[in-house]
Short mmCIF file of C-alpha atoms and ligand atoms in Angstrom, two decimals:
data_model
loop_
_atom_site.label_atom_id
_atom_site.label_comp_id
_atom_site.label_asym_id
_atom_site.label_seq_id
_atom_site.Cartn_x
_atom_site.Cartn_y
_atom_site.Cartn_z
CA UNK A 955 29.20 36.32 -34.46
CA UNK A 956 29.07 40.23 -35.05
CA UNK A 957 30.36 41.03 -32.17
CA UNK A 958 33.28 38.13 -32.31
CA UNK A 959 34.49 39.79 -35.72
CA UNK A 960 34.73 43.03 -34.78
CA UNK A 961 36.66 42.52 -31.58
CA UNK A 962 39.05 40.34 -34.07
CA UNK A 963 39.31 42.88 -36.99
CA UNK A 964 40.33 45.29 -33.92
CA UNK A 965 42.79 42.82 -32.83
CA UNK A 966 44.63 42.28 -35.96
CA UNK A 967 47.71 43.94 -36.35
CA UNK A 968 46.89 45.62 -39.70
CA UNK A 969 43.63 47.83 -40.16
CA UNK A 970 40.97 45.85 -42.09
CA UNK A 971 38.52 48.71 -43.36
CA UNK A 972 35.50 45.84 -44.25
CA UNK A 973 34.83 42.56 -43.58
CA UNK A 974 31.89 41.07 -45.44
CA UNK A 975 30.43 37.52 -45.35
CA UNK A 976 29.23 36.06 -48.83
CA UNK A 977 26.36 33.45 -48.57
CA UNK A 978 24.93 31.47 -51.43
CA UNK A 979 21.03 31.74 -51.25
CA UNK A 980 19.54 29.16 -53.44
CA UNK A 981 20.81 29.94 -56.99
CA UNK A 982 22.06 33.27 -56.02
CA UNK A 983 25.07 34.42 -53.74
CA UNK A 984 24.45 37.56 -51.01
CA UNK A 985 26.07 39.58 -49.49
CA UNK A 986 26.17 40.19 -45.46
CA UNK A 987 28.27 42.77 -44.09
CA UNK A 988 30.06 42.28 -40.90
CA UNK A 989 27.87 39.00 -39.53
CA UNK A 990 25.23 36.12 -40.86
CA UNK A 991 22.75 36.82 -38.54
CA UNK A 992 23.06 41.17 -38.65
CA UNK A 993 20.20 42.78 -40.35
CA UNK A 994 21.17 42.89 -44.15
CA UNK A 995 23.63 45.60 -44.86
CA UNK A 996 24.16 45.32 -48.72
CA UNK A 997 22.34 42.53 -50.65
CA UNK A 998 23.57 41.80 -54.59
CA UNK A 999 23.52 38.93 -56.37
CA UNK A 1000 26.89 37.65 -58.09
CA UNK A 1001 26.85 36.49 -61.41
CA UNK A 1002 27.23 32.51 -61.44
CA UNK A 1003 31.04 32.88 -62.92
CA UNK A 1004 32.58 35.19 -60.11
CA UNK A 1005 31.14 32.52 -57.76
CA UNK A 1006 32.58 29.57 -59.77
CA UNK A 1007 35.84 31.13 -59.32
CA UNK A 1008 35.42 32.81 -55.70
CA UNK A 1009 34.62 29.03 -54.61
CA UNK A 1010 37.29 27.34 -56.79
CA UNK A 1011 39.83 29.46 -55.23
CA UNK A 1012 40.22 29.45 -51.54
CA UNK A 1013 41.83 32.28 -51.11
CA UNK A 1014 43.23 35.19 -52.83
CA UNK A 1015 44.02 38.86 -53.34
CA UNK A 1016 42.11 41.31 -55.64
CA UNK A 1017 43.01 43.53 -57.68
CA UNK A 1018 45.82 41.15 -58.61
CA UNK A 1019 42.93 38.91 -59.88
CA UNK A 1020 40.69 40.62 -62.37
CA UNK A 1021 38.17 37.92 -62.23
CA UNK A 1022 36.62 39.46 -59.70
CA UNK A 1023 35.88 42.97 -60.63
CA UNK A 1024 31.96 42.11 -60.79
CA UNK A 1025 32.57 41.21 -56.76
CA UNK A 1026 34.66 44.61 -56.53
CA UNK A 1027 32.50 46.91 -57.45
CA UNK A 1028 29.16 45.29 -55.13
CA UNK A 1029 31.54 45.39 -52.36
CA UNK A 1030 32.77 48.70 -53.01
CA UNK A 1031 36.21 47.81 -52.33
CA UNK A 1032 39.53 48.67 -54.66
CA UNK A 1033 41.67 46.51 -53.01
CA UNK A 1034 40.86 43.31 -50.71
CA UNK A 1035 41.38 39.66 -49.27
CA UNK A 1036 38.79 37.02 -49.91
CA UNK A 1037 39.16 33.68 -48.49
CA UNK A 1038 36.03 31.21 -48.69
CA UNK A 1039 35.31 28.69 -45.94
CA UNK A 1040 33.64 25.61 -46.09
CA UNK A 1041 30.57 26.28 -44.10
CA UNK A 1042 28.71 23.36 -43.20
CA UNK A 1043 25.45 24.41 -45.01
CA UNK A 1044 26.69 26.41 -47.77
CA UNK A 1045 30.19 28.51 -48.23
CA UNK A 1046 31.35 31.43 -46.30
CA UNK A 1047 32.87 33.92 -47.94
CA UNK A 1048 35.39 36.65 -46.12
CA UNK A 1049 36.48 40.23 -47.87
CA UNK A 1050 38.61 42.22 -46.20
CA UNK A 1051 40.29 45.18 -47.78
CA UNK A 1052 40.16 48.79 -48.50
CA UNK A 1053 37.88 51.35 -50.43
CA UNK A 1054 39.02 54.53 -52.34
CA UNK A 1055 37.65 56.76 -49.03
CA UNK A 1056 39.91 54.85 -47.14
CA UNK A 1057 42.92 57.45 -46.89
CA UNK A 1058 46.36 55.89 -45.46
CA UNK A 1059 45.72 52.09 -45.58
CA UNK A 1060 45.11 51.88 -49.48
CA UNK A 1061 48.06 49.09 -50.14
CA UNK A 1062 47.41 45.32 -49.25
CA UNK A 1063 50.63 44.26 -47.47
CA UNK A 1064 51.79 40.40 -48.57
CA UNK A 1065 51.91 40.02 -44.70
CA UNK A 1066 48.34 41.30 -44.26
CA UNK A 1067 47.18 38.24 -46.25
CA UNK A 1068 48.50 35.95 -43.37
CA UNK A 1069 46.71 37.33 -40.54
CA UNK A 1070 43.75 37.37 -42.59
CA UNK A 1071 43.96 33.92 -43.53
CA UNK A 1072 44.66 33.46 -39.67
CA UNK A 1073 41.80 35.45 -38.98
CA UNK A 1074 39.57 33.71 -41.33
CA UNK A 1075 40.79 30.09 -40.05
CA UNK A 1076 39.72 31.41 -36.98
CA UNK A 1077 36.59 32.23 -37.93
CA UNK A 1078 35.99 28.81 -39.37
CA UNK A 1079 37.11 27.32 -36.26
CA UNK A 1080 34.47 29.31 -34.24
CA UNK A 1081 31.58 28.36 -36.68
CA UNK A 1082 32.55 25.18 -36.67
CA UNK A 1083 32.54 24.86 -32.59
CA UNK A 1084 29.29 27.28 -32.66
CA UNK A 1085 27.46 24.45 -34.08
CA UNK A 1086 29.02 22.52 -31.11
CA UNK A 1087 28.28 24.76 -28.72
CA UNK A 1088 24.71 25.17 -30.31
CA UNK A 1089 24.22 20.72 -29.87
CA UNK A 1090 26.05 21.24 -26.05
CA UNK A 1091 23.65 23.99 -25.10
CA UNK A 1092 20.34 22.18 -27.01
CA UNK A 1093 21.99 19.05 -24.71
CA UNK A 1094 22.03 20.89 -21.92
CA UNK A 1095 18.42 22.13 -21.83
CA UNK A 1096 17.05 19.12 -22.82
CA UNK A 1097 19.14 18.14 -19.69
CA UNK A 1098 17.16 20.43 -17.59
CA UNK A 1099 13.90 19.94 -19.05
CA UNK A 1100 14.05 15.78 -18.38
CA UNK A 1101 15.77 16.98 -14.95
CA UNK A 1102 12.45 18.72 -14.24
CA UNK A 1103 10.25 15.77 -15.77
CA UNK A 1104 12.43 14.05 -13.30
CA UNK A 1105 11.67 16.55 -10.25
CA UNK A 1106 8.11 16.43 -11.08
CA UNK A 1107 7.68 12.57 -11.71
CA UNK A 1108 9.11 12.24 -8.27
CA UNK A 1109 7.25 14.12 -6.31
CA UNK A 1110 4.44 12.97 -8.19
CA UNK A 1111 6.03 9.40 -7.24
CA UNK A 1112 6.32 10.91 -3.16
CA UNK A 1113 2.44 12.17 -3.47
CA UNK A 1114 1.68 8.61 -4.59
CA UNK A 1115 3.50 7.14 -1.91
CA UNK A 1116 1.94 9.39 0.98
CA UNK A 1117 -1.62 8.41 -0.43
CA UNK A 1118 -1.08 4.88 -0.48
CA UNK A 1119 0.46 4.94 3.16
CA UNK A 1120 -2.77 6.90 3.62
CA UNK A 1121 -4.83 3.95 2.15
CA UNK A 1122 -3.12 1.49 3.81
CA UNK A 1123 -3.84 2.78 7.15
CA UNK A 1124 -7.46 3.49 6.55
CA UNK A 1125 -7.11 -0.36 5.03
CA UNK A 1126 -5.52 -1.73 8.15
CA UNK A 1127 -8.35 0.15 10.56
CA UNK A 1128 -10.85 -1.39 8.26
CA UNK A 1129 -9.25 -4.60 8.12
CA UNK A 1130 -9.04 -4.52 12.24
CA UNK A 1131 -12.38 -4.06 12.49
CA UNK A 1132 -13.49 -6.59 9.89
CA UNK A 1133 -11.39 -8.89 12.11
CA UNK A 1134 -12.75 -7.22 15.35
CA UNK A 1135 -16.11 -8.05 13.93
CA UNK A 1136 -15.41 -11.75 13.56
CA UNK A 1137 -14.68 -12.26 17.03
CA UNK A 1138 -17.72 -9.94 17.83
CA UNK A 1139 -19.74 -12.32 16.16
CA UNK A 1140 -18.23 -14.89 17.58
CA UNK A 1141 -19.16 -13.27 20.99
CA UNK A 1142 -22.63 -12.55 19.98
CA UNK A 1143 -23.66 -16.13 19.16
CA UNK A 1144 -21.48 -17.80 22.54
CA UNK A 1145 -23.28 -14.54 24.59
CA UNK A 1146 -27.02 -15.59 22.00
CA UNK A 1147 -26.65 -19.64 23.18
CA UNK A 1148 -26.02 -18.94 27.10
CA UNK A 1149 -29.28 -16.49 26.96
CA UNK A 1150 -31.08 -19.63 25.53
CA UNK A 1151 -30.06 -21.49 28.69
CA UNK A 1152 -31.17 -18.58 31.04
CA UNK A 1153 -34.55 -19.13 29.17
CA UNK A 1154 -34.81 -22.51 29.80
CA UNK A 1155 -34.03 -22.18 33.19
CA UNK A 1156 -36.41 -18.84 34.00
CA UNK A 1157 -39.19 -20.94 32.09
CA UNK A 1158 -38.56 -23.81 34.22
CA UNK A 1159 -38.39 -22.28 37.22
CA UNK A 1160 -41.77 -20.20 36.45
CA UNK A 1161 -43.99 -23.22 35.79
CA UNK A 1162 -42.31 -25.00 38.77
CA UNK A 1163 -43.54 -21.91 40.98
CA UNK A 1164 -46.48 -22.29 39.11
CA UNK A 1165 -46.73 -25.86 39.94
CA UNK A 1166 -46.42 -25.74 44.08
CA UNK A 1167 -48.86 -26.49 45.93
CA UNK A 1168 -49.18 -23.34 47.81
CA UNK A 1169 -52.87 -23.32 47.96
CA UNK A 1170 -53.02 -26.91 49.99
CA UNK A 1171 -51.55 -24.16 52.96
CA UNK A 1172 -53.76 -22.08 52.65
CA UNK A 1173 -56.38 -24.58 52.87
CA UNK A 1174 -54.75 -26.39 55.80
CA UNK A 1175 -54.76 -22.79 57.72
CA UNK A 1176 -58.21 -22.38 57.06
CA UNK A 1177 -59.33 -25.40 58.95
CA UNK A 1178 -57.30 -25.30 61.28
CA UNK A 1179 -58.96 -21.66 62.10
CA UNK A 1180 -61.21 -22.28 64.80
CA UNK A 1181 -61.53 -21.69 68.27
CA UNK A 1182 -58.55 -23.54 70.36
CA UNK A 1183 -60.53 -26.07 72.61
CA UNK A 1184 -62.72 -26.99 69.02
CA UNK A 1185 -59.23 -28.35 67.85
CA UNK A 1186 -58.98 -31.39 69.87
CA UNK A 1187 -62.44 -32.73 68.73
CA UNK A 1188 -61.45 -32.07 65.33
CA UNK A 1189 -57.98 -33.91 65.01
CA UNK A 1190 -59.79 -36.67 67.18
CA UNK A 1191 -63.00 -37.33 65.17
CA UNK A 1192 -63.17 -35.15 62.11
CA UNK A 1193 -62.16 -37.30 59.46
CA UNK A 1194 -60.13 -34.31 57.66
CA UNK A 1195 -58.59 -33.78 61.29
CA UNK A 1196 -57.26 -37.41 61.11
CA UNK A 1197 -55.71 -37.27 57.84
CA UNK A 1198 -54.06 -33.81 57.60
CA UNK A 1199 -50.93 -34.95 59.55
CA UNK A 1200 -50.19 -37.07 56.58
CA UNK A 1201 -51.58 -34.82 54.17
CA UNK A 1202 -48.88 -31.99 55.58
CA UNK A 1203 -46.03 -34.56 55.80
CA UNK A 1204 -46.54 -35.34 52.53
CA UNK A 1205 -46.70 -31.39 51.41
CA UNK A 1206 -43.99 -30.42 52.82
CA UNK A 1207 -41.78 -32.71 51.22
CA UNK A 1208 -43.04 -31.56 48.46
CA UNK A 1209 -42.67 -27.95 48.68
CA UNK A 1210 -38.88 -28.94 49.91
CA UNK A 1211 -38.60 -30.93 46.91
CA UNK A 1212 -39.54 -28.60 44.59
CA UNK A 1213 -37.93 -25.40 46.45
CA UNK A 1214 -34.77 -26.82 46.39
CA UNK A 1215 -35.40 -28.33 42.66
CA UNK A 1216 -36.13 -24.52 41.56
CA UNK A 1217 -33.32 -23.26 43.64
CA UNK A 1218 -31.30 -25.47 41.10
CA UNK A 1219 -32.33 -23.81 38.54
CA UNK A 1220 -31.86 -20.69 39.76
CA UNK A 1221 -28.51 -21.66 40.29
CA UNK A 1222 -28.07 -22.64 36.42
CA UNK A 1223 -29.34 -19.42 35.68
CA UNK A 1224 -26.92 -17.79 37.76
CA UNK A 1225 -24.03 -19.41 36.55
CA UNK A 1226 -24.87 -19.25 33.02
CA UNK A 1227 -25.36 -15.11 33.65
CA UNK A 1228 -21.55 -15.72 35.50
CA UNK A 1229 -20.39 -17.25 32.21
CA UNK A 1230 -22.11 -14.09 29.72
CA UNK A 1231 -19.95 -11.78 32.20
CA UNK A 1232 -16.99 -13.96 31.54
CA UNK A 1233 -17.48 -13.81 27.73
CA UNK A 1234 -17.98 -10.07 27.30
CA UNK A 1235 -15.16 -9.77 30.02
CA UNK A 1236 -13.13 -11.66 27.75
CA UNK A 1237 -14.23 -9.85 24.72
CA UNK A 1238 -13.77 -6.12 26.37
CA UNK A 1239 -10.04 -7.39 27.19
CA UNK A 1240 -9.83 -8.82 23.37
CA UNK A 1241 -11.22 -5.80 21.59
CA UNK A 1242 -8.29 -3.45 23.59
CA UNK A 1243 -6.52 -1.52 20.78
CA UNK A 1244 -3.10 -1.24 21.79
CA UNK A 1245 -0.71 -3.92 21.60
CA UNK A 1246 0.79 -4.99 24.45
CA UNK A 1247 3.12 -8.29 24.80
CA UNK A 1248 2.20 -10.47 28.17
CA UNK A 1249 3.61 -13.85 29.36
CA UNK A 1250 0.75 -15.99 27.63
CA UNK A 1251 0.44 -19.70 27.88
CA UNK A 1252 -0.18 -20.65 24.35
CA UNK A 1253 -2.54 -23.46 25.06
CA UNK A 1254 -4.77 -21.14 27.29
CA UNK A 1255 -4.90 -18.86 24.46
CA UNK A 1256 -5.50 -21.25 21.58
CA UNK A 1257 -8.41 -22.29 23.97
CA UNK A 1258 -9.64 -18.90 24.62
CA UNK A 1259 -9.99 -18.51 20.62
CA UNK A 1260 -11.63 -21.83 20.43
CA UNK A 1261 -13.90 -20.73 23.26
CA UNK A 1262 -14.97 -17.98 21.18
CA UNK A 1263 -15.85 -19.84 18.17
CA UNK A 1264 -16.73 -23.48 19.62
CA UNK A 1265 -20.74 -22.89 20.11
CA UNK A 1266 -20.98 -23.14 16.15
CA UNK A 1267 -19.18 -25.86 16.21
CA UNK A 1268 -21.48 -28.15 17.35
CA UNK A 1269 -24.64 -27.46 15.22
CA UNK A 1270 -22.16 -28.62 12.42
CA UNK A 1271 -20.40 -31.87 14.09
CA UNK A 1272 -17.41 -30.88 13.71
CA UNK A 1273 -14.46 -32.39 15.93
CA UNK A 1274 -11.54 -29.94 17.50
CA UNK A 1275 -8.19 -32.28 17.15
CA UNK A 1276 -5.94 -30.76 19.68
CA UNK A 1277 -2.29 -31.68 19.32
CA UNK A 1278 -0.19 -29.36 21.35
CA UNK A 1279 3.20 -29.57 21.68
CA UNK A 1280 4.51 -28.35 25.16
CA UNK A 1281 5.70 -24.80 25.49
CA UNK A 1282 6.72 -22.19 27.66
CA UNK A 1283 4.61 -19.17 28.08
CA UNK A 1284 6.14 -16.68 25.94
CA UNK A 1285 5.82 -12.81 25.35
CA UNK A 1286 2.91 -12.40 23.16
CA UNK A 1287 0.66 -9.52 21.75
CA UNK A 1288 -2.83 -11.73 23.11
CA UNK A 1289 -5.05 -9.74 21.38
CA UNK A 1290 -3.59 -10.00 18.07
CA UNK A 1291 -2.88 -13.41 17.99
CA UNK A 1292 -6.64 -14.85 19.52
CA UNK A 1293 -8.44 -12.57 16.65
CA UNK A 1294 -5.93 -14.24 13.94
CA UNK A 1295 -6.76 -17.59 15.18
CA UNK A 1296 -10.54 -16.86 15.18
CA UNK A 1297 -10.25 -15.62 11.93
CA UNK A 1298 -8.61 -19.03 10.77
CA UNK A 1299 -11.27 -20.99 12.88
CA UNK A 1300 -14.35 -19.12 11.66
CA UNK A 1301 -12.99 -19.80 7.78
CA UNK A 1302 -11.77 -23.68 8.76
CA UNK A 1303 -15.87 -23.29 9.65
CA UNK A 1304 -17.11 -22.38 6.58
CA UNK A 1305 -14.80 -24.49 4.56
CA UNK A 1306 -16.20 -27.32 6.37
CA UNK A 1307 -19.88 -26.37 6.60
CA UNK A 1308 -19.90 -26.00 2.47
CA UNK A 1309 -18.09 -29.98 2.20
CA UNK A 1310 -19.96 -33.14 2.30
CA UNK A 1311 -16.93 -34.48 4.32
CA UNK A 1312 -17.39 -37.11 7.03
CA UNK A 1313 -16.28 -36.53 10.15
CA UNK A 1314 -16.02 -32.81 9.89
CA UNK A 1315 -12.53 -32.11 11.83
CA UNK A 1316 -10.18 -29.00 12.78
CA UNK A 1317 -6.62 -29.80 13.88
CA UNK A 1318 -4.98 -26.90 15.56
CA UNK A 1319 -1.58 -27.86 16.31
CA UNK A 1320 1.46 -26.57 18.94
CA UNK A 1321 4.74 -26.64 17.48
CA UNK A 1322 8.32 -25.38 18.77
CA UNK A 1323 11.89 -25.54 17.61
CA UNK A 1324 14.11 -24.28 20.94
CA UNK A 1325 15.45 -20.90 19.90
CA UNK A 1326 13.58 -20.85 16.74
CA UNK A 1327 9.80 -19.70 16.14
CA UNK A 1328 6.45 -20.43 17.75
CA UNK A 1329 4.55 -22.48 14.77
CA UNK A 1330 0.19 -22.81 15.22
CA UNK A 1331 -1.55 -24.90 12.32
CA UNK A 1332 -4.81 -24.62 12.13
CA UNK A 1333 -5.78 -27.57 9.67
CA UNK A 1334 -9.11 -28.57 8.23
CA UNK A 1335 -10.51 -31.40 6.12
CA UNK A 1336 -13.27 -28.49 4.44
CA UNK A 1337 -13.82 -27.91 0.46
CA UNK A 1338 -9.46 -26.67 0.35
CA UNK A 1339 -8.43 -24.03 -2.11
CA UNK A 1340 -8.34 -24.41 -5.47
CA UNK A 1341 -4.60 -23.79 -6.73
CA UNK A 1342 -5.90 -20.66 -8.74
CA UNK A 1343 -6.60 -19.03 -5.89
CA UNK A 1344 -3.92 -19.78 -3.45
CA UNK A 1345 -1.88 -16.62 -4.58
CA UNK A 1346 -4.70 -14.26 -4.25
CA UNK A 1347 -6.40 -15.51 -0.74
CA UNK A 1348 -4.60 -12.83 1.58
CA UNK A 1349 -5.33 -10.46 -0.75
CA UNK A 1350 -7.81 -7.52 0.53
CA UNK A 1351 -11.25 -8.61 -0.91
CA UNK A 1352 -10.84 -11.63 -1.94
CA UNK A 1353 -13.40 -14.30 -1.60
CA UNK A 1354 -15.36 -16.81 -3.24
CA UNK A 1355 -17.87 -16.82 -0.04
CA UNK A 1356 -21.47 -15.75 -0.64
CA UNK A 1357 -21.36 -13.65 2.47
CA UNK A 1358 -17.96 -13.41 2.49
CA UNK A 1359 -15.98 -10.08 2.56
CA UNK A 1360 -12.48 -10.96 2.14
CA UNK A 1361 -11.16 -9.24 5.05
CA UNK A 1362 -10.39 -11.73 7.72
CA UNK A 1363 -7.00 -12.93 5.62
CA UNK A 1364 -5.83 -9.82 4.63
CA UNK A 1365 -6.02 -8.48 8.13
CA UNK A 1366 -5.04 -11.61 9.95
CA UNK A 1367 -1.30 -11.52 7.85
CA UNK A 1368 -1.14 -7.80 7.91
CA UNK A 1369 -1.40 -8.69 11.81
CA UNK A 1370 1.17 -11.55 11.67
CA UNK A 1371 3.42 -9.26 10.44
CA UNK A 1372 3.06 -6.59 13.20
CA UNK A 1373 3.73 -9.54 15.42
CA UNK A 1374 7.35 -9.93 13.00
CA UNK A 1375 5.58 -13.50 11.73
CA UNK A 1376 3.66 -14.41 8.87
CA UNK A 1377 0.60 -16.63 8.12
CA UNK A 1378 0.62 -18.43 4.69
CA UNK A 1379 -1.64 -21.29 3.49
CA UNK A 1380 -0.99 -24.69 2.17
CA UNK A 1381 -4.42 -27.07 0.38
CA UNK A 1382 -3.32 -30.12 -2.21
CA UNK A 1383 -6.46 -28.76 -4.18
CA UNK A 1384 -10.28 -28.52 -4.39
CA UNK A 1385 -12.05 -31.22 -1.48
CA UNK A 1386 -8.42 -31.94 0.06
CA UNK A 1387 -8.81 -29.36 2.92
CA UNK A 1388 -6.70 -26.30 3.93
CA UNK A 1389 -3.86 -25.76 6.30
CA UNK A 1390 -3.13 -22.32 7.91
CA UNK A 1391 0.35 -21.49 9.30
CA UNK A 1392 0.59 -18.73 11.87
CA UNK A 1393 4.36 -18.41 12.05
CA UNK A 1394 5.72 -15.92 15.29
CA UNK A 1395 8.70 -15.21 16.70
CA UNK A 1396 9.04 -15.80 19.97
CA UNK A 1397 10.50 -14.09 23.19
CA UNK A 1398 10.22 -15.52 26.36
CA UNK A 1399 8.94 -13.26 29.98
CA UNK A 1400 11.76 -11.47 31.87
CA UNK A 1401 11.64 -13.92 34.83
CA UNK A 1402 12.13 -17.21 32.61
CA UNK A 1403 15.45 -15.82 29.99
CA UNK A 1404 18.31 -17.42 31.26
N1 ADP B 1450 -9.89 -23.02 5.64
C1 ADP B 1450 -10.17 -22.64 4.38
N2 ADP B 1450 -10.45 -23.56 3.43
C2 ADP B 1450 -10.73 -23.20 2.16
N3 ADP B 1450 -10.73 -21.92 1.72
C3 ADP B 1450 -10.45 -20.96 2.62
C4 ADP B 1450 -10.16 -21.25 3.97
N4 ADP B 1450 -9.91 -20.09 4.61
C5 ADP B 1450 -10.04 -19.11 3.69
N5 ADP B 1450 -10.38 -19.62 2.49
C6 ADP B 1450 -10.60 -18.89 1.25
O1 ADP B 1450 -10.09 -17.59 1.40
C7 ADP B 1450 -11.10 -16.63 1.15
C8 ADP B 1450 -10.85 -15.38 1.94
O2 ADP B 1450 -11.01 -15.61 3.32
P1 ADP B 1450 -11.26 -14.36 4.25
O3 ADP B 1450 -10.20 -13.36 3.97
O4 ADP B 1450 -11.39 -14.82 5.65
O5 ADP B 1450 -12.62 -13.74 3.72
P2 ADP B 1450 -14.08 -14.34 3.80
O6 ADP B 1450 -14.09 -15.32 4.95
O7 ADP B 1450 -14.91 -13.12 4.08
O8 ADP B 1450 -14.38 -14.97 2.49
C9 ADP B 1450 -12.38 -17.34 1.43
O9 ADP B 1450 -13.47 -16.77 0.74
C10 ADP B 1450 -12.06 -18.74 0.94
O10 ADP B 1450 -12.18 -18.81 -0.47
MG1 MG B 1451 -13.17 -15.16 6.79
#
C-alpha cells in the first residue's frame, strides 16, 4: 500500500509534500505516515472533537477550517487536504498538503483538491478490492492446498488399488489351489478305494498260492523215484501205484483250476493298477495351470467330474440324476470347468450327508439355447441355504461347515468369470435343497462354425 501511494503522489499532476493515513485505535485516533502497514512514522493522539469533525466532514481544506489546528500542528503541516474514507474496519483518513520548509509549493490550488479527492477515491477503491484480492488469493490457496489433499488422496486411492490387485491375485492363487485341493482329494480317495481292491486281490491271490497243492507233486515224484524196471510192479500191484493215475487227474485239475482262478485275480489287480494310472493321468492333465480352450463333449466332461467325486457317493446312497440335454462339443477351458463342477459336487455332498433326506439325490442337468449360453445345474435335495446366507455364499471364507474353508465358491465364480460366465445359487430355504447354475458362453471348434 506504501509503495501504491507513492507511485500515485508521483503521478499527480501537482506536488503533494505529505500524505498521512489517520487510523482510529480504540478510543484514540493515530497517525501513520505514508502507509497502514509501514513502521510507525509519527504517532499522536487527536483530541475526541477534531475527530468528531474530521469524520463528520468528508473532505475539506485546512487552513480555511480552523477546527483543525490541533490536527495541524501533529501533522506538521500549514496548509493541507484531508479527505476521510470509509474503511471497512474503522476510517481512513488522507492529509495531503504542505509544511513551512516546503519552499515553492506553499499555496493549495482549488484544482489540487480534485485530484486529491481523485487520488483518495482511488485509494478507497484499492482498499476496498485489496480485501478482494486478499479473499481471491486466501481462495486460491485453499484451492491448492485441497488440490494437494486431492493429489495425495489419489495416489493414496492408486496405492490402495495396486494392493488390492495385489491381494486379489495372491487370493485367486489361493483360491486355485483350495479348488485344486478339492479335486486332489477327490483323487486321493478314487486312487485310496482302487488300492483297497488291489488288496483284496494280492490277499486273495496269496492264500490261493498258499492253498495249491504243490506238495501232492512233490510227493508223486518221490515215488515214482525208483529204478525203471521197479515201476511196472509198482503201478501193477502197489496199491498207491494203482491209484495215483486218479490221484494226478484229479490234481491237475486242480492246480489248472486254481492257476487260472489266481490268474483272474491277477488280472483284477492289473486292471485296477490300469485304472489308478488313468486317475492320476486324469488328474496330472486336470491340475495343468494354463488355460487352454479344446473341443470338449460336455457330457464326457460332466462325467469325468463325476468320476472324480462318485466313490463317496456311494458310502452315502446318494443317486446321480443325469438329465442331459444334447449338445455339440464346444470350445471349453476343461480344466476350469471339471474343478468348478467338483467343487459344486463335493458341496451338493456335504449338503446331503448333513440332511436326514430320503433318497439322497444330485441332478446335474445339460441345457442349451442355439446361439445363446451353455447352462449346467447341479441340483441337490441336501439341508439348502438359509436365505441369510444366500448373499454371502461366494464370498471368500464363508462357511457354516465344520471343516469347511469357504474357498471352493469363491474360487469356483472367480473361475466362471475367467471363462466370461457366472455361477449363482438358487435354495427355497433351510431342508428345501440347493441349486447351482454354472452359466458359460459358448463357442463352438473351428471345424463345426458354419
Ligand atoms: N449344495 C449346497 N447346499 C447347501 N449349502 C451349500 C451348498 N453348497 C455350498 N453351500 C454353502 O456355502 C458354503 C460355502 O461353500 P464353499 O465355498 O464350497 O466352502 P466350504 O465347502 O469349505 O464350506 C458352505 O459352507 C455351505 O454353507
Ligand atoms: Mg466346498
Amino acid at each position: 500500500l506504501g509503495l501504491w501511494v507513492s507511485s500515485i503522489v508521483d503521478d499527480l499532476n501537482f506536488q503533494v509534500a505529505a500524505v498521512y493515513a489517520c487510523l482510529r485505535e480504540g478510543p484514540r485516533l493515530v497517525l501513520r505516515k505514508g502507509a497502514a502497514h509501514a513502521p510507525l512514522a509519527d504517532e499522536a493522539a487527536i483530541d475526541p472533537e477534531t475527530l468528531e469533525h474530521v469524520l463528520s466532514n468528508k473532505s475539506g481544506r485546512y487552513p480555511r477550517d480552523p477546527k483543525l489546528d490541533a490536527l495541524a500542528r501533529v501533522v506538521a503541516l500549514d496548509s493541507f487536504f484531508w479527505m476521510s474514507l470509509p474503511g471497512r474496519d474503522q476510517p481512513l483518513l488522507l492529509l495531503a498538503g504542505y509544511g513551512a520548509g516546503f519552499g515553492r509549493f506553499y499555496t493549495l490550488h482549488d484544482y489540487d483538491l480534485g485530484h486529491f479527492l481523485l487520488f483518495g477515491s482511488h485509494l478507497a477503491a484499492l482498499l476496498e478490492n485489496q480485501e478482494l484480492i486478499a479473499e481471491l488469493d486466501r481462495e486460491r490457496s485453499e484451492l491448492s492446498t485441497s488440490n494437494a489433499q486431492l493429489d495425495a488422496s489419489l495416489s493414496k486411492l492408486r496405492d490402495a488399488q495396486a494392493k488390492l490387485l495385489q491381494s486379489t491375485k495372491v487370493l485367486a492363487e489361493v483360491s486355485r489351489r483350495a479348488g485344486m485341493a478339492d479335486v486332489a482329494t477327490g483323487v486321493l480317495h478314487n486312487v485310496g478305494n482302487v488300492l483297497n481292491s488291489i488288496n483284496v486281490s494280492a490277499e486273495l491271490s496269496l492264500e490261493r498260492l498258499r492253498a495249491l497243492r504243490v506238495g501232492g507233486v512233490e510227493r508223486v515224484a518221490e515215488l515214482l523215484n525208483r529204478a525203471p524196471e521197479e515201476l511196472g510192479e509198482f503201478f501193477r500191484s502197489d496199491h498207491r501205484g494203482r491209484v495215483l493215475p486218479t490221484y494226478l487227474k484229479e490234481l491237475a485239475g486242480h492246480l489248472s483250476g486254481e492257476v487260472s482262478g489266481i490268474a483272474a485275480e491277477l488280472r483284477s489287480l492289473q486292471e485296477n493298477v490300469d485304472h489308478i494310472k488313468s486317475i492320476i493321468t486324469k488328474q496330472q492333465a486336470y491340475a495343468r495351470t494354463v488355460g487352454v480352450s479344446e473341443p470338449c463333449s460336455v457330457t464326457e466332461l460332466i462325467e469325468d467330474a463325476i468320476g472324480l467325486v462318485r466313490d463317496s457317493f456311494g458310502e452315502l446312497g446318494i443317486r446321480v440324476v443325469r438329465d442331459y440335454a444334447e449338445v455339440p462339443p464346444f470350445l471349453m477351458d476343461r480344466h476350469k470347468v471339471v474343478q468348478i463342477l467338483v467343487n459344486l459336487l463335493t458341496n451338493a455332498k456335504h449338503a446331503l450327508a448333513e440332511s436326514d433326506q430320503e433318497p439322497k439325490q444330485i441332478t446335474i442337468s445339460v441345457r442349451h439355447r442355439p446361439g445363446g449360453s451353455l447352462s449346467l445345474v447341479v441340483c441337490d435335495n441336501g439341508v439348502g441355504v438359509a436365505p441369510e446366507h444366500l448373499p454371502k455364499l461366494f464370498t471368500y471364507g464363508f462357511t457354516t461347515r465344520k471343516n469347511g474353508h469357504g474357498f471352493g465358491l469363491h474360487a469356483s465364480a472367480l473361475a466362471a468369470m475367467e471363462l466370461g460366465g457366472s455361477l449363482t445359487c438358487t435354495s427355497p430355504g433351510r431342508g428345501g435343497g440347493a441349486s447351482f447354475v454354472l452359466e458359460l458362453p459358448v463357442r463352438l471348434p473351428f471345424a463345426a462354425r458354419g
